[in-house]
XYZ file of C-alpha atoms in Angstrom:
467
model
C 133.811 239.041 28.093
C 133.773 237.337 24.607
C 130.692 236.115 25.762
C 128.539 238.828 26.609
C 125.494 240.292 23.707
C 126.704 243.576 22.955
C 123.217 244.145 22.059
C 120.301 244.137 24.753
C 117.663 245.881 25.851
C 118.085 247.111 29.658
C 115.609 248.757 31.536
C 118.316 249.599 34.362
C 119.034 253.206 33.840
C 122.421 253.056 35.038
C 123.228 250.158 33.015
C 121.991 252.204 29.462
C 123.964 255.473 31.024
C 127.029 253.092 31.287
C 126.581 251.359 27.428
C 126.878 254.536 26.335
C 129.967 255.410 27.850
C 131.599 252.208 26.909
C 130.045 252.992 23.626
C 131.270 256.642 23.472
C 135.211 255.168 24.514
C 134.743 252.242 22.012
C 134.262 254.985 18.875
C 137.159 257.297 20.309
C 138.975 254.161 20.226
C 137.755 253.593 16.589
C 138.562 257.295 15.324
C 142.419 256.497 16.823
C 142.910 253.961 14.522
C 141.631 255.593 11.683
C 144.457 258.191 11.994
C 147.734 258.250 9.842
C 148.995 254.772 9.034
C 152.506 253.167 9.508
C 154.779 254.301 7.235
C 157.929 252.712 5.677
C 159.263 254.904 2.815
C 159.409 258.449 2.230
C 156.495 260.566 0.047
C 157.003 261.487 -3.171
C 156.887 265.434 -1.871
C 158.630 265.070 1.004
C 161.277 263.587 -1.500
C 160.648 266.638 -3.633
C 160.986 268.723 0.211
C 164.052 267.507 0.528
C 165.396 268.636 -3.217
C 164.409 271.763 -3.451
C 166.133 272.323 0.655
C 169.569 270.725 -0.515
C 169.661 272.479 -3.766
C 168.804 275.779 -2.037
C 171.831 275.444 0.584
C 174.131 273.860 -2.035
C 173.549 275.103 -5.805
C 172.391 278.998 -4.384
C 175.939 280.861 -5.157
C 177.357 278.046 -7.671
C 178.113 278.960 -11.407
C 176.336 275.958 -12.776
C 172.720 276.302 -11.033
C 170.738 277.883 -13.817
C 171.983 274.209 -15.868
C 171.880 271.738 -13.266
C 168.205 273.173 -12.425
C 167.382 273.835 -15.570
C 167.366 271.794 -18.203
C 169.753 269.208 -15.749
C 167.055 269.546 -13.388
C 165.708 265.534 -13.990
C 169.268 264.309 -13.610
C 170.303 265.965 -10.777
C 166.874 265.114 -8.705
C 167.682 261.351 -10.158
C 170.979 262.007 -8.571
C 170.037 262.788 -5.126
C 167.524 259.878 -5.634
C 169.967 257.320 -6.036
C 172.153 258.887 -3.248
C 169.209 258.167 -0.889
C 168.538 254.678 -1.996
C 172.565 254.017 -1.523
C 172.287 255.254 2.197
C 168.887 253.253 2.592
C 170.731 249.811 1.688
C 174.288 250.174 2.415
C 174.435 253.556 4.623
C 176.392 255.798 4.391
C 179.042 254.613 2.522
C 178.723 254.947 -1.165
C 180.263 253.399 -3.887
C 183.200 254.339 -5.543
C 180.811 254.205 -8.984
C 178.193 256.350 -7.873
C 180.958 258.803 -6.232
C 182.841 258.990 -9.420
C 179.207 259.810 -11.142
C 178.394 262.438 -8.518
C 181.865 264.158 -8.575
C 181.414 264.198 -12.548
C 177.940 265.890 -12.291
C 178.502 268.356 -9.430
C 181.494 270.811 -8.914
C 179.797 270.542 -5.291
C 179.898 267.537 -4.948
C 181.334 266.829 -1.515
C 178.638 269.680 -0.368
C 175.975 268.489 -2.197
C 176.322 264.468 -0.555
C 176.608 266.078 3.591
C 173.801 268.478 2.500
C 171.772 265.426 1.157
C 172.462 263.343 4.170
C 172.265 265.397 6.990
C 168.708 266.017 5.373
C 167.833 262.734 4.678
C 168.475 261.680 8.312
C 165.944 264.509 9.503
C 163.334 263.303 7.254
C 163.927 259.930 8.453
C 164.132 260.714 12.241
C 160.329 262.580 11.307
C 159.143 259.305 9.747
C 160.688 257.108 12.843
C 158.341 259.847 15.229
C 155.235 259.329 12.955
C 155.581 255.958 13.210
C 155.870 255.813 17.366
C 152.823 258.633 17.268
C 151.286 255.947 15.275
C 152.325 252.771 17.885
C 151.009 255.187 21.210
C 147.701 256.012 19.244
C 146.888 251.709 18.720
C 148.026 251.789 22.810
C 145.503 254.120 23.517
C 142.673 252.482 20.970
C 143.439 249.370 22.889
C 142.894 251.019 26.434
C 139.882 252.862 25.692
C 138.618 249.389 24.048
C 139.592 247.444 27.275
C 137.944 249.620 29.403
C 134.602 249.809 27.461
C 134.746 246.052 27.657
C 134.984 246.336 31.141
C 132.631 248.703 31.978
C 129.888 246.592 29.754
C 130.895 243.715 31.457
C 131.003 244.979 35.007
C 127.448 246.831 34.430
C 126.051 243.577 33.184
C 127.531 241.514 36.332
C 125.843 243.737 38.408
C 122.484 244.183 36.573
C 122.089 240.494 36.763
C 123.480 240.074 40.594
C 121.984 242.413 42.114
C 118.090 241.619 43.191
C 115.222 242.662 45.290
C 113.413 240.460 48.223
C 111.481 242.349 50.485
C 110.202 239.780 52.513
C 114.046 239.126 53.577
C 114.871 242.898 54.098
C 112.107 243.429 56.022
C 113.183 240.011 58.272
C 116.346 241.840 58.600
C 115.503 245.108 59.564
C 113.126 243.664 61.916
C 115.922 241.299 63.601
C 118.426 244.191 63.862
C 115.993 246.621 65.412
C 115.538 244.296 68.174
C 119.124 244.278 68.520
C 119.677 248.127 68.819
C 120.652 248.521 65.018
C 118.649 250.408 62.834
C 118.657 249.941 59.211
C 118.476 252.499 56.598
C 118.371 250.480 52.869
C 119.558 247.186 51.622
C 121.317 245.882 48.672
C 121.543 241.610 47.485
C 123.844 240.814 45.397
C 124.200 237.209 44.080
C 127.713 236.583 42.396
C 128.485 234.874 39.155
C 129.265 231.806 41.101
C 126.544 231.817 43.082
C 127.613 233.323 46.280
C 125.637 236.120 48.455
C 126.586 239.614 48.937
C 124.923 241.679 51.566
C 125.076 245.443 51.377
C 123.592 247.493 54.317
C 123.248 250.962 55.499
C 123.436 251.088 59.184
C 124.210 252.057 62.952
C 123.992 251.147 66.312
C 122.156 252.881 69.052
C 123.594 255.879 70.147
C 126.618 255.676 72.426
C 126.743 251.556 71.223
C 129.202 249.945 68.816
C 128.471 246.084 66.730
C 131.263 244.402 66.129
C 131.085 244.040 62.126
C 131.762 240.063 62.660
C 128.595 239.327 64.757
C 126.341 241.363 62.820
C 127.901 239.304 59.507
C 127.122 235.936 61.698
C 123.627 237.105 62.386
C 122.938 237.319 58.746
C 124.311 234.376 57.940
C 122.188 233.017 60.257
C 118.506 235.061 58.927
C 119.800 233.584 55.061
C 120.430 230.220 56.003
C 124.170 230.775 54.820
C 127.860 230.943 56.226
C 128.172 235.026 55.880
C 131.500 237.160 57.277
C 132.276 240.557 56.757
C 134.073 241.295 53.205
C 137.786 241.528 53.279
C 139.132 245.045 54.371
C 135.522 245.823 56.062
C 135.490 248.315 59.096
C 135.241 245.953 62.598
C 132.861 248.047 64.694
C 129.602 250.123 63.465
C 128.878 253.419 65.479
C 125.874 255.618 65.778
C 126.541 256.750 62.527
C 125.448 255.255 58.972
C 127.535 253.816 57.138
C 127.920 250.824 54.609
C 129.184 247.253 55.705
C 129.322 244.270 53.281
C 128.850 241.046 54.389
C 129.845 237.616 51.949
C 129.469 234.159 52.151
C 132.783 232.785 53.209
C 135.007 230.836 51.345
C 135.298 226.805 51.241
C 139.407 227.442 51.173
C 142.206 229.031 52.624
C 145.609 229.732 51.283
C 149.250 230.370 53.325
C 152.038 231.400 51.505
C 155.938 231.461 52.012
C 158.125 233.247 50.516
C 162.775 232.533 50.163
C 164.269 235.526 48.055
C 168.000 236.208 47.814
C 169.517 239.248 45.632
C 172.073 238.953 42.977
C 175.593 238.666 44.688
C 173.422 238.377 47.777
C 173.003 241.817 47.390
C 170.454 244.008 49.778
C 168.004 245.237 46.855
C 166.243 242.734 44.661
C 164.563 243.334 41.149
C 161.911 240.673 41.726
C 158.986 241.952 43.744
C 155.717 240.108 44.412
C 152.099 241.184 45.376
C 149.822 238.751 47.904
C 146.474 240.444 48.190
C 142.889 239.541 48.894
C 140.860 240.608 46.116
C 137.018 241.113 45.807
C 134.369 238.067 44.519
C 136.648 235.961 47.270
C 139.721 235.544 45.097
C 142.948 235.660 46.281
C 146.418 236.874 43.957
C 149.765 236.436 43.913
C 151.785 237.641 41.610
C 155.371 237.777 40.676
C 157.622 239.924 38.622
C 161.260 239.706 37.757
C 162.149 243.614 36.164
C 164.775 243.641 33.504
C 168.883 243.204 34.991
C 169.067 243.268 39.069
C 169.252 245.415 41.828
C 167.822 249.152 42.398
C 166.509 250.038 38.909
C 164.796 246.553 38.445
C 163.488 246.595 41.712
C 161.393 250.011 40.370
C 160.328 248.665 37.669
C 158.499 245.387 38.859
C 157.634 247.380 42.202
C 155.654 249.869 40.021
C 154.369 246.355 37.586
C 152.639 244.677 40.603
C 151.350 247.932 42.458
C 149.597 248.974 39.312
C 148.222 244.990 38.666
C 147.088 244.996 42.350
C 145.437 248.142 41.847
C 143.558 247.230 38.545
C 142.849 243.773 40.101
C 141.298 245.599 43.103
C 139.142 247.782 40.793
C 137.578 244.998 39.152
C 139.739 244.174 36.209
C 140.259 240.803 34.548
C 143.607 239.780 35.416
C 144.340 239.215 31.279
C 142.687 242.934 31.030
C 144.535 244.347 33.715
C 148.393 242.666 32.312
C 147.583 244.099 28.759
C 146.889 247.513 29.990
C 149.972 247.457 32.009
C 151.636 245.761 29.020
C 150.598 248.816 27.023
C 151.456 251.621 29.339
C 154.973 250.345 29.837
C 155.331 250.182 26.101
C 154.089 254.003 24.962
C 156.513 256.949 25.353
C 159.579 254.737 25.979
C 162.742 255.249 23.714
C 164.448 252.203 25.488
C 162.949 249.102 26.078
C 162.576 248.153 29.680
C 160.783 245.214 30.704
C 159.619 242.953 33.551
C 158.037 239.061 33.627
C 155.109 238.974 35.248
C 153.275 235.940 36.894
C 149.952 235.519 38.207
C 148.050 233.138 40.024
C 144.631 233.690 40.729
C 142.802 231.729 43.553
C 139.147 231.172 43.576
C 138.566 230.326 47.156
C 135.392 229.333 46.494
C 135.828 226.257 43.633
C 139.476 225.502 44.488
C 140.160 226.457 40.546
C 143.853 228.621 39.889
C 143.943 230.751 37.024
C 147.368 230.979 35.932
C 148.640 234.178 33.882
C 151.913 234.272 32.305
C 154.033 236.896 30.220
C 157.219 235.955 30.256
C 157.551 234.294 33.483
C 159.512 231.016 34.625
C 157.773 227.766 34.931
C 155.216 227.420 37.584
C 155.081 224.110 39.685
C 151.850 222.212 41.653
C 152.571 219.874 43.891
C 150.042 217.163 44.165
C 151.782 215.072 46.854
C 154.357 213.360 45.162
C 153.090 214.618 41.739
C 154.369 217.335 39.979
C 152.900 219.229 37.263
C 154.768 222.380 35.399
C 152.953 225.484 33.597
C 155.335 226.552 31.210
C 155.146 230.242 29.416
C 156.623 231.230 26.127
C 155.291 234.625 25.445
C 157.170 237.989 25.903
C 157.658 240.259 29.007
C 155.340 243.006 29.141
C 157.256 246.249 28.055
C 158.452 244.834 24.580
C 155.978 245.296 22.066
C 152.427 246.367 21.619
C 150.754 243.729 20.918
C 151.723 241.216 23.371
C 150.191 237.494 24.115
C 149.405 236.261 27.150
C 149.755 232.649 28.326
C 146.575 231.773 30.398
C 145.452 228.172 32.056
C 143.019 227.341 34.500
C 144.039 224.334 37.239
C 141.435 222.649 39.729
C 143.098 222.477 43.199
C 142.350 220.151 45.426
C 143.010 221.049 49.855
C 146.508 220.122 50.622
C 148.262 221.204 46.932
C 151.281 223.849 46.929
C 151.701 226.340 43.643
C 155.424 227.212 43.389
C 156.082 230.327 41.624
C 159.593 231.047 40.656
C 162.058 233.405 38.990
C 164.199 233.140 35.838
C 167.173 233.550 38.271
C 166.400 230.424 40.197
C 166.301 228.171 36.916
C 168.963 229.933 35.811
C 171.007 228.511 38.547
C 170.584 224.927 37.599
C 172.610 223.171 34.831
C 171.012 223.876 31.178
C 168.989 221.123 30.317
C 168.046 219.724 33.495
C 166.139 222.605 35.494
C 162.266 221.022 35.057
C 163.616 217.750 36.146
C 165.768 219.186 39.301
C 163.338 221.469 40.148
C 160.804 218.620 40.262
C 162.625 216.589 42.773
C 163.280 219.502 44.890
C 159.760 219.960 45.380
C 158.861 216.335 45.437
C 161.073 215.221 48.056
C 159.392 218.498 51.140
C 157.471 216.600 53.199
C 156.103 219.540 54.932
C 153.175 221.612 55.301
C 154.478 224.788 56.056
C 154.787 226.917 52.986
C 157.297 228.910 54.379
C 159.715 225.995 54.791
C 159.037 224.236 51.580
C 160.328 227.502 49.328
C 163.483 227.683 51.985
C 164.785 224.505 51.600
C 163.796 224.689 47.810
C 166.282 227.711 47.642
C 168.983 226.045 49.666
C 169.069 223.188 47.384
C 169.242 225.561 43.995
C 172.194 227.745 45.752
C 174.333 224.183 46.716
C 173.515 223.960 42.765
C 175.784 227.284 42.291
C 178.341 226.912 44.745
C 176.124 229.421 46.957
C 176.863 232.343 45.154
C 173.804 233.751 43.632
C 174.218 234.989 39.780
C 170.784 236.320 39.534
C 168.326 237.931 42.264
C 166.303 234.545 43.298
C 162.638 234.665 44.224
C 160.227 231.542 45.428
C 156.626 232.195 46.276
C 155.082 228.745 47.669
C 151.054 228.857 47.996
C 149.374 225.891 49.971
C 145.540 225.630 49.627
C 143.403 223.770 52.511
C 139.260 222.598 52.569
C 137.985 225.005 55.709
């Protein structure tokens, strides 16, 4: 996105209509963090606030208020001062000095020190909620920026993908008529990488169905490219329009395996992971390990990789897409709760793996015999606002395995020497089936703890093949 002029002239409509709602989102985002600032210390008049409330519950009824807020006034304001500094460094607790002084000032004293605490600790408590108003306001800058980002770059992507041949449409429409389809409009689409996209309104003679597949074949075959139907797409068209996308297909394949066990082999596990298909032929996995085991974990990475598979679907940069979640796990929460997550993004196109960490365990590739390890040392989402994201990008070549693993299953293996055990686990499989390669890695990290599980235990093995 860093990329992209932020300045151009369009002549798209849509695209202008959409600038300005990223632009309208990017100054409500501005005007949020122009709002109150962070703030450490107390005001000099809520300081004053707090005097004049103390001295009115403590000094209303007592002989010596017309002197001590009189003429005494100064010292007894310096008084309460220094009582509040006290508490601020040492707590609550003062010393013996500063008692003696207070107890020598005020025939209240004992009073006049609850009275100044108890409203000390409210003022304090109002400055702790200003400064989490202040935290959930950045959050929401930060979304509103992320998705004006988005929406320039996604209106962009499209305004330079999508163009106009009529000689081809009109091949098209002519080829489908003769095949008892009729055509109502069109759309081409050419991707960032170079790949086609074919958008078209149709149906079939009336009381006839097309299988979605042959139709995509047929175009494939009118463009002079391998096209199927997009991931997801209906199979049959009716006598009714409707809208069916057909792609170039891919140049790879993945198959994954999966070997979990729960903590205590225990039922419920708090590491879930996502394995979807995801538009511009990608294809993500994902892993996340939620904070402590069993039920409550298992909620909170469940709800991490629905939401990531949901912003992936829409179109989101995976980075985008783990700081929003990053953000909306972190506003409105008293306690901290938070979860690893771990991506891998396959281009099934170019064989490349983008590889997204926050907080997550060591990722392996196996090349063969040759192992190499992606190592994260960022934060779990959940923690803090501001959060950084580890990010790589690996060329794949047909016949490599990404292993994506859990803290628990390191964790199992004597300090020091997980990488290097891990690494001969994986080196020594000599099969292809994804499925058995993370089984009989697990096997070999329980015989490392007696078989007893001290953490839930998650491997996700991807294998990538040439088609």
């Amino acid at each position: 996105m860093a990329d992209i002029r932020e300045k151009e002239i369009f002549l798209n409509p849509y695209v202008i209509q959409m600038d300005k709602l990223a632009d309208s989102l990017g100054h409500l985002s501005n005007i949020f963090l122009k709002l109150t600032n962070y703030r450490m210390t107390l005001t000099k008049e809520e300081n004053e606030d707090m005097f004049r409330r103390v001295t009115e519950k403590v000094c209303e009824n007592c002989e010596n208020r017309e002197a001590c807020l009189g003429e005494r006034r100064l010292n007894t304001y310096h008084m309460m001062y220094e009582i509040l500094c006290a508490v601020e460094e040492y707590g609550a607790e003062l010393n013996i000095e500063l008692k003696r002084r207070l107890q020598k000032q005020c025939i209240m004293a004992p009073r006049f020190l609850r009275e100044t605490l108890e409203t000390f600790e409210g003022a304090k408590q109002k400055l702790v909620w200003n400064n989490k108003m202040v935290q959930n306001r950045e959050g929401y800058a930060n979304q509103l920026e992320n998705f004006a980002k988005t929406i320039r770059y996604t209106t962009r992507e499209l305004d330079a993908g999508i163009f106009e041949d009529e000689h081809l449409e009109k091949k098209i429409k002519n080829h489908l008529r003769k095949s008892g389809v009729k055509m109502l409009s069109s759309v081409f689409y050419i991707t960032p990488n170079g790949k086609y996209e074919i958008h078209l309104t149709i149906k079939a003679a009336k009381g006839h169905v097309i299988p979605v597949k042959e139709l995509a074949a047929e175009i494939g075959g009118i463009v002079g490219r391998v096209m199927m139907p997009e991931q997801g797409e209906r199979p049959i068209v009716g006598d009714e329009y409707c809208t069916v996308s057909c792609v170039e297909g891919a140049r790879f394949h993945t198959l994954q395996g999966i070997a979990r066990i729960g903590k205590d082999c225990d039922q419920i596990s708090g590491d879930t992971f996502l394995m979807a298909d995801l538009p511009g032929g990608k294809k993500g996995v994902a892993l996340s390990d939620g904070m402590g085991a069993g039920e409550e974990a298992f909620r909170e990475s469940t709800m991490v990789v629905e939401l990531l598979e949901e912003l992936l679907d829409a179109g989101f940069p995976v980075k985008t897409a783990v700081q929003l979640m990053n953000t909306a796990l972190v506003i409105g929460r008293e306690e901290v709760r938070f979860s690893t997550i771990d991506v891998s993004l396959f281009d099934l196109y170019s064989g490349e793996c983008e590889f997204v960490k926050a907080g997550a365990a060591t990722t392996y590739i196996k090349r063969g015999k040759e192992i190499e390890k992606i190592h994260s040392v960022t934060l779990p989402i959940g923690v803090i606002q501001d959060i950084e994201i580890d990010t790589v990008t690996k060329k794949l070549e047909s016949g490599n395995f990404v292993i994506m693993v859990t803290d628990g299953v390191l964790d199992a293996l004597p300090t020091g020497e997980q990488d290097v055990l891990m690494g001969s686990f994986i080196s020594e499989v000599d099969v292809q089936n994804p499925k058995e390669v993370a089984h009989h890695i697990l096997g070999k990290v329980l015989e490392c703890s007696n078989g007893l599980p001290v953490d839930d235990m998650t491997i996700l093995v991807i294998g990538i093949w040439k088609i």
